[in-house]
Short mmCIF file of C-alpha atoms and ligand atoms in Angstrom, two decimals:
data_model
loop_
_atom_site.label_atom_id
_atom_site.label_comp_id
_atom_site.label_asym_id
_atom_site.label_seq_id
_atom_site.Cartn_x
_atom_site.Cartn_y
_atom_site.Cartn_z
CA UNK A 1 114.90 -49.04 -82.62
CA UNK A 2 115.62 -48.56 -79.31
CA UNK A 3 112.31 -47.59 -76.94
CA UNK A 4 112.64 -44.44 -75.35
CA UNK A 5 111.21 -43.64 -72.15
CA UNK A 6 111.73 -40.89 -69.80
CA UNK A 7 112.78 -41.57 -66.20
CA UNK A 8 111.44 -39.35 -63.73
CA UNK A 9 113.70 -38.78 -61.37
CA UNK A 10 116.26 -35.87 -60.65
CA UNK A 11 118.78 -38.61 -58.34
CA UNK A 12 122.00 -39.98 -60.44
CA UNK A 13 122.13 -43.02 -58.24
CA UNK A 14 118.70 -44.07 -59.22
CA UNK A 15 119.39 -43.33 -62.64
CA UNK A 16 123.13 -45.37 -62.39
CA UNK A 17 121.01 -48.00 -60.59
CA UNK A 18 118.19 -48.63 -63.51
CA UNK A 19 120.69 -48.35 -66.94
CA UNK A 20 122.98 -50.93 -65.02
CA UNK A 21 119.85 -53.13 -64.69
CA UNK A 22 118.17 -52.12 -67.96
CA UNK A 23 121.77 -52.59 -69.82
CA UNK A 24 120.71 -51.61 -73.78
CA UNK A 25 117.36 -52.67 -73.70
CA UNK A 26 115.35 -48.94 -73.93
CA UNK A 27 117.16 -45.77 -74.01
CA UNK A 28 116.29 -43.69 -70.25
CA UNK A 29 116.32 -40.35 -70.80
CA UNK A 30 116.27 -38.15 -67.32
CA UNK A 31 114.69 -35.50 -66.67
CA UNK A 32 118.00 -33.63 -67.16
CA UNK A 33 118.64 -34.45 -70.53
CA UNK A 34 115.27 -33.85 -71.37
CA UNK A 35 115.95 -30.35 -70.18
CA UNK A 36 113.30 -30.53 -67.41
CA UNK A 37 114.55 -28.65 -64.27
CA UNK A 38 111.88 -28.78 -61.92
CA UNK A 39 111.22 -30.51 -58.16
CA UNK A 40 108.67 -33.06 -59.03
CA UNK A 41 106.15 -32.84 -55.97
CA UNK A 42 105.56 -36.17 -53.72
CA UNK A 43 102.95 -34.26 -51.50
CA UNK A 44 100.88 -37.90 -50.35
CA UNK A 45 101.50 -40.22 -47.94
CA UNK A 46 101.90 -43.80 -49.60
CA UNK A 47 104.62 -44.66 -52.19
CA UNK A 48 102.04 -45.57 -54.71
CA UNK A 49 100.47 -42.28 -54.57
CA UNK A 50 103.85 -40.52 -55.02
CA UNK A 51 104.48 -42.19 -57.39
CA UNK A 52 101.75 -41.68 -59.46
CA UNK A 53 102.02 -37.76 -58.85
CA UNK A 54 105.58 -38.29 -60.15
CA UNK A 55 104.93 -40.14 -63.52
CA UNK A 56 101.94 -37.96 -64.45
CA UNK A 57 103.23 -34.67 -63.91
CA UNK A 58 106.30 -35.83 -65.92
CA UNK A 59 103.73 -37.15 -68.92
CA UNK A 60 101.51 -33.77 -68.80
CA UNK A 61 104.69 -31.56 -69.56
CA UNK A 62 106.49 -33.93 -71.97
CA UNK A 63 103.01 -36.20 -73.71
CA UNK A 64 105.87 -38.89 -73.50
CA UNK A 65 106.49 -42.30 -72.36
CA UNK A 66 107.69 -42.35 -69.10
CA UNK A 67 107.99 -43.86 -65.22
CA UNK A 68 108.83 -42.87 -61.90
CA UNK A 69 109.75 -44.59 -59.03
CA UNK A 70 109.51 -43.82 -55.31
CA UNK A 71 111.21 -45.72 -52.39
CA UNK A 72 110.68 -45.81 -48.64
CA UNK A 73 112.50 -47.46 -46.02
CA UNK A 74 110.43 -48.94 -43.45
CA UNK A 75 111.68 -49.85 -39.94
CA UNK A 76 108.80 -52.36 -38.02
CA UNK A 77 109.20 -51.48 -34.58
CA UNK A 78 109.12 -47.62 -36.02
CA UNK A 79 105.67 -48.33 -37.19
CA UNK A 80 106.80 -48.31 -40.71
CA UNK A 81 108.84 -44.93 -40.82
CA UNK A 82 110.51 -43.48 -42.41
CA UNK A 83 108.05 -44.55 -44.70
CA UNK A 84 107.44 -42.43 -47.60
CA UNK A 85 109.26 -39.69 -44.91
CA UNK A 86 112.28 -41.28 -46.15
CA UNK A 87 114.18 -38.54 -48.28
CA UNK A 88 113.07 -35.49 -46.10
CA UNK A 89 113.12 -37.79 -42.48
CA UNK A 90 115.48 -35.34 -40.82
CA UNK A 91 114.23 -32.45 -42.59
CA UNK A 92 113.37 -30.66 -45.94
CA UNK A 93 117.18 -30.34 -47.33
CA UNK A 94 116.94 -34.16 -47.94
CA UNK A 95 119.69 -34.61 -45.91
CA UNK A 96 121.34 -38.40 -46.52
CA UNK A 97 124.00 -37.91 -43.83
CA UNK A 98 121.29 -36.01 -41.24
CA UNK A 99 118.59 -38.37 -41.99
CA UNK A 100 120.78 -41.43 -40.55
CA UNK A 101 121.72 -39.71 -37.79
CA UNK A 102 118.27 -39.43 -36.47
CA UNK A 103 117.16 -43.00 -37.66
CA UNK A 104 119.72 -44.35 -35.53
CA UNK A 105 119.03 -42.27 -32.76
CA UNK A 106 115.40 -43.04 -32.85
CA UNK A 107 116.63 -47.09 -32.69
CA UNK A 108 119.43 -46.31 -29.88
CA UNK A 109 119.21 -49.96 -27.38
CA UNK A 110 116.24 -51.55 -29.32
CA UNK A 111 116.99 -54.48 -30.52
CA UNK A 112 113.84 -55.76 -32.58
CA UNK A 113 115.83 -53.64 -36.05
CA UNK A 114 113.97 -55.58 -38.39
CA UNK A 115 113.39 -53.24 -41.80
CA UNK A 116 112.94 -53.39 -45.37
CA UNK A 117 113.11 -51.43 -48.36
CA UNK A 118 109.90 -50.80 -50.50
CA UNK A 119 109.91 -49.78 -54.10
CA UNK A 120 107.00 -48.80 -56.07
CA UNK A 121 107.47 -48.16 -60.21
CA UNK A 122 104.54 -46.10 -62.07
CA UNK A 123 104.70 -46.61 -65.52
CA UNK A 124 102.71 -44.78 -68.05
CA UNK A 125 102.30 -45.97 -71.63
CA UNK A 126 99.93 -44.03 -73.88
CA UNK A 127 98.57 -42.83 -70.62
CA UNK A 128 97.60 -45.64 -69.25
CA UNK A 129 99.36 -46.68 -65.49
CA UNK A 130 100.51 -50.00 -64.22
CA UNK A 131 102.46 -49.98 -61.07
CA UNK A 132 105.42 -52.78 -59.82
CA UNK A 133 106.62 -53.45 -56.71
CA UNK A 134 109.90 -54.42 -55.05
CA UNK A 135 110.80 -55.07 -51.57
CA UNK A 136 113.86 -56.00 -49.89
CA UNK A 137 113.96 -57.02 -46.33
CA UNK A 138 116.82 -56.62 -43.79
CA UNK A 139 118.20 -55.08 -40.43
CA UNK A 140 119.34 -51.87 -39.48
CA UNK A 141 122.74 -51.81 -37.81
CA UNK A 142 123.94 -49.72 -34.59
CA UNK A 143 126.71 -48.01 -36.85
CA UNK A 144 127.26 -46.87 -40.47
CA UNK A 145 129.18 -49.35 -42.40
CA UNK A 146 130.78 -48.86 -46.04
CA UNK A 147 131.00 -46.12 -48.17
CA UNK A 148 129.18 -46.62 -51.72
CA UNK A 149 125.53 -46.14 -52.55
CA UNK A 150 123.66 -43.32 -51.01
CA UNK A 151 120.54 -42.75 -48.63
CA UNK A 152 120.30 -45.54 -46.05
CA UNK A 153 122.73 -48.02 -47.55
CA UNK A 154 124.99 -47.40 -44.85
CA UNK A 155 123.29 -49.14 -41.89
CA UNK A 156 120.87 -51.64 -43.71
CA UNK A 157 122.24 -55.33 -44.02
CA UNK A 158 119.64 -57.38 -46.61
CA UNK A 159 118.76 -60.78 -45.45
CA UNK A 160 121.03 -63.06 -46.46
CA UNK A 161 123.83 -60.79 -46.25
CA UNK A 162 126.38 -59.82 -44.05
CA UNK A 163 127.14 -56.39 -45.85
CA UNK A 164 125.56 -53.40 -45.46
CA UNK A 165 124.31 -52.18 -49.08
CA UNK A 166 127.57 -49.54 -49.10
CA UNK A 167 129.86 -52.18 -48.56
CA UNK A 168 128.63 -53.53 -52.20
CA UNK A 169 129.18 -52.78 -55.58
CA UNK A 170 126.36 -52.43 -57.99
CA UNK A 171 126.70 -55.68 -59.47
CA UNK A 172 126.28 -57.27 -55.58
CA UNK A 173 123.33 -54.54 -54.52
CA UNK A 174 121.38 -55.52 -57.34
CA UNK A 175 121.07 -59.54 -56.42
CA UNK A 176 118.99 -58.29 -53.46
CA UNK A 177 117.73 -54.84 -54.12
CA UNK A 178 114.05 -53.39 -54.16
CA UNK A 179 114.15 -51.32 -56.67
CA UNK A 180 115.77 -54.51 -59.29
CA UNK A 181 113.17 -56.77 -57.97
CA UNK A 182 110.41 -53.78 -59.16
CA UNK A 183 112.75 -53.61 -62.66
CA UNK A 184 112.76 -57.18 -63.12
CA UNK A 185 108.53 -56.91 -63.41
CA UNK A 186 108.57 -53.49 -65.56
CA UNK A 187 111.22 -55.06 -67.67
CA UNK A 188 109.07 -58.05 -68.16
CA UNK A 189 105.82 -56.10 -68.46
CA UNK A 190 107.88 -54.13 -71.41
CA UNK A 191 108.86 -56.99 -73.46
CA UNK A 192 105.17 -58.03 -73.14
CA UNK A 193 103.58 -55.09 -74.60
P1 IMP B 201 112.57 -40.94 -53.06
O1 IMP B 201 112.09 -42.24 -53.61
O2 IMP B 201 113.33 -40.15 -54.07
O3 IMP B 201 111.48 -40.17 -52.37
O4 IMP B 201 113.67 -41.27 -51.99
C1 IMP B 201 113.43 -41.81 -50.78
C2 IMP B 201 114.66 -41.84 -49.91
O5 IMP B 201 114.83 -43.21 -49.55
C3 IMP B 201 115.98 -41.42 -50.54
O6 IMP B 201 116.26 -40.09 -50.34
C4 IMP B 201 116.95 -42.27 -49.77
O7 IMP B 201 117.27 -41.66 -48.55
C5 IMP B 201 116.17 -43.51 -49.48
N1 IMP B 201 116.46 -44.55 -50.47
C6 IMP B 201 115.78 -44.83 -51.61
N2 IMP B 201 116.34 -45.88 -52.24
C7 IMP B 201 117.38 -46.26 -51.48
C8 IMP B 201 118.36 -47.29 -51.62
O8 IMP B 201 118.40 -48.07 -52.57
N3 IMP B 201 119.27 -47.35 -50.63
C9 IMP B 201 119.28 -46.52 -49.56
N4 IMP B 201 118.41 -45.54 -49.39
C10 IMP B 201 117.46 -45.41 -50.35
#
């Protein structure tokens, strides 16, 4: 039988992202199917903490299986922001379009643009955590560039690459993404235990 495990997350493209990687393996429900309609908080300031938050308020209201992930994009000469600002960086509506807008205004003429993505997983079995991370590293570019994907994908180019992340499909994202690299160790850590 197929494992089920809940997904804590209310954002389709996360959810797209991780059954593409996870293909048949475990059966993700969201938080949507499970009929849980509520704005999971992420009040601290490091990934790992939000992620934590995320996973264990999820487990207190459904005493299921489950994980959580939380992503941040941080830009080095911006001292690491937008950081684990990254969803609300231009303000609370969460904002995609709004939020690259003011990252690129905030890097107009520099030309250090060095970035990367940082993924943390929070997995709880039986109540018990384990965390995973992922990183991806990259550039910013001056202008937005492609159309899939969502969030920052626009203006970040992965090492190695000469596309931003919205100028790939799925299938190309995922050779250099964070948040595969963070699957690729919870996948492992779940055929393990
Ligand atoms: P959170 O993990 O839901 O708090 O989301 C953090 C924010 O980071 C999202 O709202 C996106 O703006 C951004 N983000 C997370 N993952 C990605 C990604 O794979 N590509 C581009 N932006 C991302």
């Amino acid at each position: 039988m197929m494992e089920k495990l809940i997904f804590a997350t209310n954002n389709q493209h996360k959810v797209d992202e991780i059954r593409y990687v996870l293909g048949n393996t475990f059966d993700i429900i969201t938080l949507k199917d499970a009929g849980i309609d509520i704005d999971i908080p992420e009040p601290h300031d490091t990934l790992e903490a939000n992620a934590s938050e995320k996973s264990f308020t999820i487990y207190k209201l459904t005493n299921n299986n489950c994980f959580s992930e939380d992503t941040g994009l941080e830009v080095d000469i911006l001292n690491g922001e937008p950081g684990v600002k990254s969803a609300r960086y231009a303000g609370e509506n969460r904002d995609f379009a709004a939020n690259i807008d003011k990252l690129l205004s905030n890097m107009k003429g520099l030309t250090n643009r060095t970035a990367h993505f940082k993924t943390v997983i929070s997995i709880l079995l039986n109540g018990k955590e384990t965390q995973f991370i992922g990183i991806c590293e990259g550039i910013i570019i001056n202008e937005r560039k492609g159309s899939n994907g969502f969030g920052y994908d626009a203006v970040f180019v992965p090492n190695g690459s000469e596309k931003t992340f919205a100028q790939m499909d799925m299938e190309e994202k995922n050779e250099f993404s964070h948040r595969k690299k963070a699957m690729v160790k919870l996948i492992a850590f779940l055929h393990n235990t």
